[in-house]
PDB file of C-alpha atoms in Angstrom:
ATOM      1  CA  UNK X 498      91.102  64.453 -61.571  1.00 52.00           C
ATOM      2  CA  UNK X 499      90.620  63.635 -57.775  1.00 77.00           C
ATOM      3  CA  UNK X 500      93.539  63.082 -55.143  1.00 91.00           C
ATOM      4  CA  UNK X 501      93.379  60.085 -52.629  1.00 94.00           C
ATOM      5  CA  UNK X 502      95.009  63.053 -50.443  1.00 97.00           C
ATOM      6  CA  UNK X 503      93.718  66.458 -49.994  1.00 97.00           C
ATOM      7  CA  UNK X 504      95.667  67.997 -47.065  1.00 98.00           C
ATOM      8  CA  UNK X 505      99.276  68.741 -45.944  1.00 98.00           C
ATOM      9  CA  UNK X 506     100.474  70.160 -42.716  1.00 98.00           C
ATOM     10  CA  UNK X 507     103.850  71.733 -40.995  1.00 98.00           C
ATOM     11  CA  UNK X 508     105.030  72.232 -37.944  1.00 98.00           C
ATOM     12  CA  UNK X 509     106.602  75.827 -37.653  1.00 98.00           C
ATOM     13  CA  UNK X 510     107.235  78.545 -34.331  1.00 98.00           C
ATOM     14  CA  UNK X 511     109.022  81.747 -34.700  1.00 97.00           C
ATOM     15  CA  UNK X 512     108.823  85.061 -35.602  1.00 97.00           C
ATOM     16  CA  UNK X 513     110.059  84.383 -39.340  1.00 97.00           C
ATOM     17  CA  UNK X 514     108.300  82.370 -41.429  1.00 98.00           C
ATOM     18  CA  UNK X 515     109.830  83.248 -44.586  1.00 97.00           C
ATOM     19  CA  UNK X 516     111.236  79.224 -44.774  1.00 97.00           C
ATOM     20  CA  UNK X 517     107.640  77.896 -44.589  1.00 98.00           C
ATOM     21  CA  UNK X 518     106.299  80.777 -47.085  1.00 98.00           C
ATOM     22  CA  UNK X 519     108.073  79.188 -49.190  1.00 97.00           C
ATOM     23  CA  UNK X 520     107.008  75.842 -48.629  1.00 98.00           C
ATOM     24  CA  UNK X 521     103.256  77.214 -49.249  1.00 98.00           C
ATOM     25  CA  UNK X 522     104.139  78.607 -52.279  1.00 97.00           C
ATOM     26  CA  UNK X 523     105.355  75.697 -53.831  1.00 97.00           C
ATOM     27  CA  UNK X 524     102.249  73.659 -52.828  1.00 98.00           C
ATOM     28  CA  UNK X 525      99.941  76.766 -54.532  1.00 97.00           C
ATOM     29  CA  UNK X 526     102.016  76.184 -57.458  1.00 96.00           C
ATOM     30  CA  UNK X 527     101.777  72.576 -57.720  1.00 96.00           C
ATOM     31  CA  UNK X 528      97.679  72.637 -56.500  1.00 96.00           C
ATOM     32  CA  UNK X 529      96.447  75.726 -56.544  1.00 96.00           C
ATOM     33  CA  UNK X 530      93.539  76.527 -54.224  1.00 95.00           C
ATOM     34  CA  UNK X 531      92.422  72.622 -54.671  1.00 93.00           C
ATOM     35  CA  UNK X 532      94.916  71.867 -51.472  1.00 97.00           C
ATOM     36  CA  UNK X 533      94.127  72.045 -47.823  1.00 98.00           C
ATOM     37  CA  UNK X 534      97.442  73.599 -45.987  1.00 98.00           C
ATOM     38  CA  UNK X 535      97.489  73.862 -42.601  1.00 98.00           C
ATOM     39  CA  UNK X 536     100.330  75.495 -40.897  1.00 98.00           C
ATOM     40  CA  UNK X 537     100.734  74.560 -36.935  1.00 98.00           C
ATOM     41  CA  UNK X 538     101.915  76.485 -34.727  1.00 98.00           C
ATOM     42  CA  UNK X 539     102.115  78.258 -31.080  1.00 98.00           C
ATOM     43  CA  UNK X 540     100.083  81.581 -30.071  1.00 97.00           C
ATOM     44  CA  UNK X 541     102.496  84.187 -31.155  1.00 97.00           C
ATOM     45  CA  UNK X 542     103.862  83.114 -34.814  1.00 98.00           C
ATOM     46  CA  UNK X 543     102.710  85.138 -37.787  1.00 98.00           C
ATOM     47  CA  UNK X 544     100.069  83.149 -39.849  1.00 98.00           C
ATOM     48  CA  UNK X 545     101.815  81.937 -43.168  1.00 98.00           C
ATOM     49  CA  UNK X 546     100.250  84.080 -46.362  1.00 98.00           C
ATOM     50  CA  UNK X 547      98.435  80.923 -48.397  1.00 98.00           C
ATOM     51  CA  UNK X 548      97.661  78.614 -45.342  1.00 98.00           C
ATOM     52  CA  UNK X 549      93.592  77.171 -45.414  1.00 98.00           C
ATOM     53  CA  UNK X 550      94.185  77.195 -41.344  1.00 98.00           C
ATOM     54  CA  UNK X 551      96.294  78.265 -38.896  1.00 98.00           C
ATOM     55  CA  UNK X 552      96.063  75.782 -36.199  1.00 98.00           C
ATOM     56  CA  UNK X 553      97.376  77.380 -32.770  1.00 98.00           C
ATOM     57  CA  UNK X 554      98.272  75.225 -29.833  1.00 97.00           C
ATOM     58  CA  UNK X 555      99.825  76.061 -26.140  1.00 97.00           C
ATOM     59  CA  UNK X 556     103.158  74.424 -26.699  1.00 98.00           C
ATOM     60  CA  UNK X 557     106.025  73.269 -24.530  1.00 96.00           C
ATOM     61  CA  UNK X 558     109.402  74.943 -24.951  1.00 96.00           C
ATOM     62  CA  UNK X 559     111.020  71.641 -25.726  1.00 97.00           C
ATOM     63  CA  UNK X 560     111.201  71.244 -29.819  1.00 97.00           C
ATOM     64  CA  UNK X 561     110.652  67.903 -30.245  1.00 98.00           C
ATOM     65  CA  UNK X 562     107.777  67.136 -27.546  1.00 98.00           C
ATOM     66  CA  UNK X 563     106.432  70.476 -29.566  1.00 98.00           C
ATOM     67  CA  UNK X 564     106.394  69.238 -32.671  1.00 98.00           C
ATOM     68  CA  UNK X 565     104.228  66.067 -31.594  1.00 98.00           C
ATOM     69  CA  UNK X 566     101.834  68.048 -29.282  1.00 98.00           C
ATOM     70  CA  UNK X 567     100.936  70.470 -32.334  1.00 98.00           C
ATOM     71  CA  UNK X 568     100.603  67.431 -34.954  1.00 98.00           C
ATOM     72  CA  UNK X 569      99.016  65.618 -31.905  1.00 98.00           C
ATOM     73  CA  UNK X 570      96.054  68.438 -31.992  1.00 98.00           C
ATOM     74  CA  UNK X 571      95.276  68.477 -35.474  1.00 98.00           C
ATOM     75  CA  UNK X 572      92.263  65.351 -35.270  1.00 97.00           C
ATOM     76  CA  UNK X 573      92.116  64.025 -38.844  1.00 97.00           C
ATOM     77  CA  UNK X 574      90.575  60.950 -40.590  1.00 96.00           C
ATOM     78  CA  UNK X 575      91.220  61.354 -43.509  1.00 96.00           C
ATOM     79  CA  UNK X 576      94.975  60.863 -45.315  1.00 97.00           C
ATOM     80  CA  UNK X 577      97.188  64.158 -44.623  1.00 98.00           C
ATOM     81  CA  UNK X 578     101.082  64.755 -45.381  1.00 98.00           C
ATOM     82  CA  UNK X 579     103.194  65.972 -42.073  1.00 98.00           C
ATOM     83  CA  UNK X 580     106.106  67.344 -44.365  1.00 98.00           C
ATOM     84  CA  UNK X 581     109.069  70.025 -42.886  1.00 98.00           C
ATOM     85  CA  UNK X 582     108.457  73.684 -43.357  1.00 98.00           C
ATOM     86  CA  UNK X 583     112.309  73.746 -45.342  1.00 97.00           C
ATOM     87  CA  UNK X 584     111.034  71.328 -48.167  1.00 98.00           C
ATOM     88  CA  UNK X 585     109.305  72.221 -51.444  1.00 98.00           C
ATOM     89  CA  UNK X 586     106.726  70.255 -53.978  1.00 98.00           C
ATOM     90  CA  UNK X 587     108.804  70.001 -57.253  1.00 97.00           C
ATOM     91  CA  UNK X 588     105.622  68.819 -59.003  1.00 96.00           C
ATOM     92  CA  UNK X 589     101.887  67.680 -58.006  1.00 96.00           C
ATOM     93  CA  UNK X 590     101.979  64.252 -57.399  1.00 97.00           C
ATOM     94  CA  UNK X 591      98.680  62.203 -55.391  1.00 97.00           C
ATOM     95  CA  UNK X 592      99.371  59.571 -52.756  1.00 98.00           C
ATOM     96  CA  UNK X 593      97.989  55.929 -52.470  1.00 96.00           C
ATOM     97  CA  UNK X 594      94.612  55.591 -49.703  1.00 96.00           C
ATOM     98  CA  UNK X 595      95.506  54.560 -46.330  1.00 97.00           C
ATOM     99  CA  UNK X 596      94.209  51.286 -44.886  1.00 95.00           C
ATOM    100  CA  UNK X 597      93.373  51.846 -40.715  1.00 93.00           C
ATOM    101  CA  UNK X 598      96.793  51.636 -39.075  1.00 95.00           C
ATOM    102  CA  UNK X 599      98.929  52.306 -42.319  1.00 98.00           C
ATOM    103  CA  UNK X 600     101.411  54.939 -41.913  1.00 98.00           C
ATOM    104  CA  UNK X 601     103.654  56.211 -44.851  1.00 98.00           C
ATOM    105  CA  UNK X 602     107.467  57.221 -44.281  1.00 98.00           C
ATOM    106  CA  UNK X 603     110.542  57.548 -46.266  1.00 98.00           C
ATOM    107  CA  UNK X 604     113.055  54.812 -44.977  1.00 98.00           C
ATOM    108  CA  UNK X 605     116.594  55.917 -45.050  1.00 97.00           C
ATOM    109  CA  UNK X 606     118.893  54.567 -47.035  1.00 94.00           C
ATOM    110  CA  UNK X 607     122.521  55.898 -45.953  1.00 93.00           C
ATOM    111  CA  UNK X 608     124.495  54.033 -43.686  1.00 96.00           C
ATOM    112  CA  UNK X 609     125.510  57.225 -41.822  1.00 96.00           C
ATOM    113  CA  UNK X 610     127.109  56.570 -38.492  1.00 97.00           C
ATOM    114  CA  UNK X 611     125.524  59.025 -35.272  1.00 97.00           C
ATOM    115  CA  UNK X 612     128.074  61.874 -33.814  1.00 97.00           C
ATOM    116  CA  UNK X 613     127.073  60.994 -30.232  1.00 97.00           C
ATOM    117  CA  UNK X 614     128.724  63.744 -29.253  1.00 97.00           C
ATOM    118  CA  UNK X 615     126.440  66.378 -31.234  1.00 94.00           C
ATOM    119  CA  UNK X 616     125.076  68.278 -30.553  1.00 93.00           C
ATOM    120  CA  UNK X 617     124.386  67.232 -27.183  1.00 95.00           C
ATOM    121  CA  UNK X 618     125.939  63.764 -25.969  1.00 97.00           C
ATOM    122  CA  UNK X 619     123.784  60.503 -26.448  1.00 97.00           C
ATOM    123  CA  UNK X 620     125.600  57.463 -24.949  1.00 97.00           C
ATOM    124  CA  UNK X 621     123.462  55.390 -25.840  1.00 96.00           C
ATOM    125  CA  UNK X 622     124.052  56.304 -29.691  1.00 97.00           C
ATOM    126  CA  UNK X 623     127.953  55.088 -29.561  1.00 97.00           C
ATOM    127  CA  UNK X 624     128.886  53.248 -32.584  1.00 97.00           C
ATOM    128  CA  UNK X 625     124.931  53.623 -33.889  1.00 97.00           C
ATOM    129  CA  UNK X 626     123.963  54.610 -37.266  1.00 98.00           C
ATOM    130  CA  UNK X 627     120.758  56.429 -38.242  1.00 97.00           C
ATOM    131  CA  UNK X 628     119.422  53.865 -40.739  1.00 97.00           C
ATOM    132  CA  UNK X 629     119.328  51.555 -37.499  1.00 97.00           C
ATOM    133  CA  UNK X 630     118.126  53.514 -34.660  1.00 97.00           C
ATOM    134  CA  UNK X 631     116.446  56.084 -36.517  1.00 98.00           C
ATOM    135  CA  UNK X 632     114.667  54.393 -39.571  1.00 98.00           C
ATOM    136  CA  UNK X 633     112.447  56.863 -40.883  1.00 98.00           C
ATOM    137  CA  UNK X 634     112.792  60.338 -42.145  1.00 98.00           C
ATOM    138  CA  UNK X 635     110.551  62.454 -40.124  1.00 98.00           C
ATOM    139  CA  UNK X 636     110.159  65.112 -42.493  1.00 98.00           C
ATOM    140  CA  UNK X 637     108.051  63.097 -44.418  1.00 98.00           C
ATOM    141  CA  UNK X 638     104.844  61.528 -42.668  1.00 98.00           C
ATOM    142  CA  UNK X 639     101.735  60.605 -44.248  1.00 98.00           C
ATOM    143  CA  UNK X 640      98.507  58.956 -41.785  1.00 98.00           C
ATOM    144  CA  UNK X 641      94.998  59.573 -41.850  1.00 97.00           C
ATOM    145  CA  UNK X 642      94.725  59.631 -37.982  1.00 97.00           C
ATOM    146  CA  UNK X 643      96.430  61.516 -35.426  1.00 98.00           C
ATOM    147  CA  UNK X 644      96.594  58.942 -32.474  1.00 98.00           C
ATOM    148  CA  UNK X 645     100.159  57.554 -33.681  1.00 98.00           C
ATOM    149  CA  UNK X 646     101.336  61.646 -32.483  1.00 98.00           C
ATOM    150  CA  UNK X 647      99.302  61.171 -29.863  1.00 98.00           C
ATOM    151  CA  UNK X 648     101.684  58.005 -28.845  1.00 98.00           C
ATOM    152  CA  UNK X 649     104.467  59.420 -29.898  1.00 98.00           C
ATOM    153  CA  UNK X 650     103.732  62.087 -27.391  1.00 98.00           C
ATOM    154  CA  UNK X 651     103.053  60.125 -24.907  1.00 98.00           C
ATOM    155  CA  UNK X 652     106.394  58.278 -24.521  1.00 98.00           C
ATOM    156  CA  UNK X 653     108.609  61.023 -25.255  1.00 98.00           C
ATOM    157  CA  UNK X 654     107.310  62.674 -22.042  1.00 98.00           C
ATOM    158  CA  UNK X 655     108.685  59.828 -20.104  1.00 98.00           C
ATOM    159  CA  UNK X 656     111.804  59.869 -21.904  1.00 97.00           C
ATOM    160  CA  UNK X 657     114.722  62.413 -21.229  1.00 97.00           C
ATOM    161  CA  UNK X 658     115.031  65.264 -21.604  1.00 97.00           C
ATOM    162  CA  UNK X 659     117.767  65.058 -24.089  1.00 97.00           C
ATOM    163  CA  UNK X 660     115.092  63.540 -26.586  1.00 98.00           C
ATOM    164  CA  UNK X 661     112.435  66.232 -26.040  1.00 98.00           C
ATOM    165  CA  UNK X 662     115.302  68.387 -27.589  1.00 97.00           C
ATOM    166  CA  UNK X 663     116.880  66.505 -30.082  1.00 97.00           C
ATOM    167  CA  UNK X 664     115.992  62.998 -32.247  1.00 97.00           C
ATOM    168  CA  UNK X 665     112.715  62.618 -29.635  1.00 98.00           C
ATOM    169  CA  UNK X 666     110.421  62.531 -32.897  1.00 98.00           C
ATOM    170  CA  UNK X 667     112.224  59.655 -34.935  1.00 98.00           C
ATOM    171  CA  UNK X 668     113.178  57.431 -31.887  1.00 98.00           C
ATOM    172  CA  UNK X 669     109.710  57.799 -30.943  1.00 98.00           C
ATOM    173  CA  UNK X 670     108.211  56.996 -34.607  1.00 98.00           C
ATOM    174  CA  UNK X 671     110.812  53.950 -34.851  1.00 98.00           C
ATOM    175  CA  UNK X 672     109.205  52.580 -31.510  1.00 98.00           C
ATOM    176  CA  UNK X 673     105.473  53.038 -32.846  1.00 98.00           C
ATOM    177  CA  UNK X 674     106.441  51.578 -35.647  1.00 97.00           C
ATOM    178  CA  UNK X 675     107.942  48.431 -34.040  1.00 97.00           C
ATOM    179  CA  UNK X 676     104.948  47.880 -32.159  1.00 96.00           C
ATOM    180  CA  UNK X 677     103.090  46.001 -34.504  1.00 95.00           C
ATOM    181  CA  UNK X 678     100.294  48.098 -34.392  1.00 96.00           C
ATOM    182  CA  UNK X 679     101.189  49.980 -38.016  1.00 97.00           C
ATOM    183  CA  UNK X 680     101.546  48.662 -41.501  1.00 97.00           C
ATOM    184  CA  UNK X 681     104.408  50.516 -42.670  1.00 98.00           C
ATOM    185  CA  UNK X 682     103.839  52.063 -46.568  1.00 98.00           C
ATOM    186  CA  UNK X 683     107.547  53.075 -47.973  1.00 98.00           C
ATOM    187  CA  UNK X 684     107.833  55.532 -50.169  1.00 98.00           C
ATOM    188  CA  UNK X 685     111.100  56.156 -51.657  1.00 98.00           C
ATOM    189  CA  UNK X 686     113.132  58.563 -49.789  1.00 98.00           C
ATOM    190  CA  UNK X 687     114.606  59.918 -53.820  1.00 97.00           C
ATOM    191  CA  UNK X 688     111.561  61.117 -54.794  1.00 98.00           C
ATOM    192  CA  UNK X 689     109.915  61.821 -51.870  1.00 98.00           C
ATOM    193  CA  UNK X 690     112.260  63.325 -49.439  1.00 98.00           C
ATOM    194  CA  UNK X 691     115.198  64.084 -51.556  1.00 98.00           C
ATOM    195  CA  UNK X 692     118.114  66.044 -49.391  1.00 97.00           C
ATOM    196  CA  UNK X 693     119.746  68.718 -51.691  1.00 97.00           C
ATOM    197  CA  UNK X 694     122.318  71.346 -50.600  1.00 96.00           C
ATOM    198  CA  UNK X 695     122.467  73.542 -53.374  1.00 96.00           C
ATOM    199  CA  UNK X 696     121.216  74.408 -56.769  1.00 96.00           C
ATOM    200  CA  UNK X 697     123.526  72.587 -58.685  1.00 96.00           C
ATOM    201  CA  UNK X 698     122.889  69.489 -56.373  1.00 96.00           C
ATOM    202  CA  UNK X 699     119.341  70.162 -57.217  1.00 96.00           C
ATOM    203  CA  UNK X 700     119.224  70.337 -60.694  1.00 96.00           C
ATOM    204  CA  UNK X 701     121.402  67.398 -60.569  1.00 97.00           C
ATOM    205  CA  UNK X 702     118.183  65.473 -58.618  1.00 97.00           C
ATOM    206  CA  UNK X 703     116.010  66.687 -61.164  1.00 95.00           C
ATOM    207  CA  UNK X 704     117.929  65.426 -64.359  1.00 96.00           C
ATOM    208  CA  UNK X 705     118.596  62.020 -63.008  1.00 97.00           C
ATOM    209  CA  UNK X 706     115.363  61.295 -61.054  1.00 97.00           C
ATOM    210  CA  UNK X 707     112.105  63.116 -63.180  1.00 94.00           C
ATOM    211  CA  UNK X 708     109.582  61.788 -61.038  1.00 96.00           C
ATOM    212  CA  UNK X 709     111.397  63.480 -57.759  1.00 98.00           C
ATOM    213  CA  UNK X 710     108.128  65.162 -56.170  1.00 97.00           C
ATOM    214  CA  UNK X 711     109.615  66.680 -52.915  1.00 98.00           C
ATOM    215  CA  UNK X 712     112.836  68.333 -51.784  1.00 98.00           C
ATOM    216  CA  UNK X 713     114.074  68.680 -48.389  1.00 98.00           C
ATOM    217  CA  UNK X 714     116.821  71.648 -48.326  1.00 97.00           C
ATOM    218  CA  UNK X 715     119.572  71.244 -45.790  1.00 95.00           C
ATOM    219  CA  UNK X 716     122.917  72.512 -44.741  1.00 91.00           C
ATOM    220  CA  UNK X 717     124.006  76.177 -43.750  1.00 90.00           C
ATOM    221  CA  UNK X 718     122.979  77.814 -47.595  1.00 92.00           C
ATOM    222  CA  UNK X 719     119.783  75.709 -47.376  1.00 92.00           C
ATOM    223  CA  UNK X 720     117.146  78.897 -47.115  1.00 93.00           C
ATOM    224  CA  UNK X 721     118.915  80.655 -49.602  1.00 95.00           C
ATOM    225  CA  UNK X 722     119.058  77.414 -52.174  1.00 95.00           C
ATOM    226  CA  UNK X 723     115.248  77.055 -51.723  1.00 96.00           C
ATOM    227  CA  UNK X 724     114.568  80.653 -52.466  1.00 94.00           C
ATOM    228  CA  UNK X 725     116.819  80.368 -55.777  1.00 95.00           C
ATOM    229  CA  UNK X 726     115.277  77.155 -56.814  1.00 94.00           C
ATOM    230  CA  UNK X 727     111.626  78.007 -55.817  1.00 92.00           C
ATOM    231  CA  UNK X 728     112.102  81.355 -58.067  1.00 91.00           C
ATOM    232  CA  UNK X 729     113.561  78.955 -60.923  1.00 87.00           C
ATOM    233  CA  UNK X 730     110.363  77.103 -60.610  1.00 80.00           C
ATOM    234  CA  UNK X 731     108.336  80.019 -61.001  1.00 67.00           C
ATOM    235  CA  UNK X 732     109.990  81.149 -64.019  1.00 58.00           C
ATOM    236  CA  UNK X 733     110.019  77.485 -65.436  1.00 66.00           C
ATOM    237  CA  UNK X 734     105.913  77.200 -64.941  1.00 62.00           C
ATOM    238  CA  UNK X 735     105.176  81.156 -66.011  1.00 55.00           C
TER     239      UNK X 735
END
């Protein structure tokens, strides 16, 4: 049976690449060869065992102006997930076709006030939540062109640099998105971008959501909780 998607990419520098390993394996669980994964990067990190291409870019030290300059390079037309390297595919799922100028993101949906203070100050943030100045998950980002990066870039290199180190990439996206010059496609941030901390937390996903697709591991035990659930997948599917 055919996908209306056929590729998914990550952003990832550094000499271990044991968190987006992961993240490959899962998708060679869930799709086998029948998946395009391309892993972006800078010069000098290792090339991810599984990967279909190993994109490398010149990159600025700055994280989040990065980030867009290596999605930014991959040219695309046709529709390709941007996910996080620390998130794993639960279970093959397919994705709707894009129309020209449709993006798909994962809205949040927690009214989680902003700690202007961390971790570097943003005075501008003050009393700000992220469900209002920072809309859209951007772990999750599905397009079938790369000229909204390309934007992106483009203003956060005007911007401060406090943004080409930290919350650049979402402030950016929420702009974009503003514009008027996207159709927005929602995709529900439970199944498709679900934060879990630990095991228990994500077997607790699992039982009360079955159609949860992708899961975004955070917090300070997040590597390890991936690892443990990815091998409890394994076992599950052998």
């Amino acid at each position: 049976m055919s996908r209306h998607f056929n590729r998914i990419a990550f952003f990832w520098v550094g000499p271990d690449v044991s968190i987006p390993s992961m993240l490959v394996r899962s998708i060679r669980m869930a799709y086998g060869a029948g998946m395009e994964v391309v892993q972006l990067t800078d010069r000098d990190t290792p090339q991810v065992e599984g990967v279909s291409l190993c994109k490398r870019v010149k990159l600025t030290p700055r994280i989040m102006v990065a980030r867009l300059e290596a999605y930014a390079s991959l040219a695309v037309k046709e529709p390709t997930l941007y996910l996080d390297a620390d998130m794993m595919i639960v279970r093959p799922f397919d994705l709707p076709p894009l129309q020209p100028n449709e993006v798909g993101v994962t809205p949040r949906k927690d009214h989680v006030k902003i700690n202007w203070q961390f971790p570097i100050e943003f005075p501008e943030f003050q009393e700000q939540y992220f469900d209002v100045v920072m809309p859209y998950i951007y772990s999750f980002v599905y397009a079938n062109s790369e000229v909204l990066f390309l934007r992106q870039l483009n203003m956060l290199k005007k911007m401060s640099k406090r943004f080409q180190l930290w919350y650049g990439d979402q402030v950016t996206l929420k702009k974009e998105l503003d514009s008027g010059r996207y159709t927005i496609r929602p995709f529900d941030v439970n199944t498709h971008n679900r934060t879990v901390r630990s095991v228990p937390e994500f077997q607790d996903a699992l039982a009360s959501t079955p159609e949860l697709c992708i899961a975004h591991f955070k917090g300070p035990q997040g590597k390890e909780t991936l690892a443990q659930v990815l091998q409890m997948q394994h076992v599950d599917n052998s």
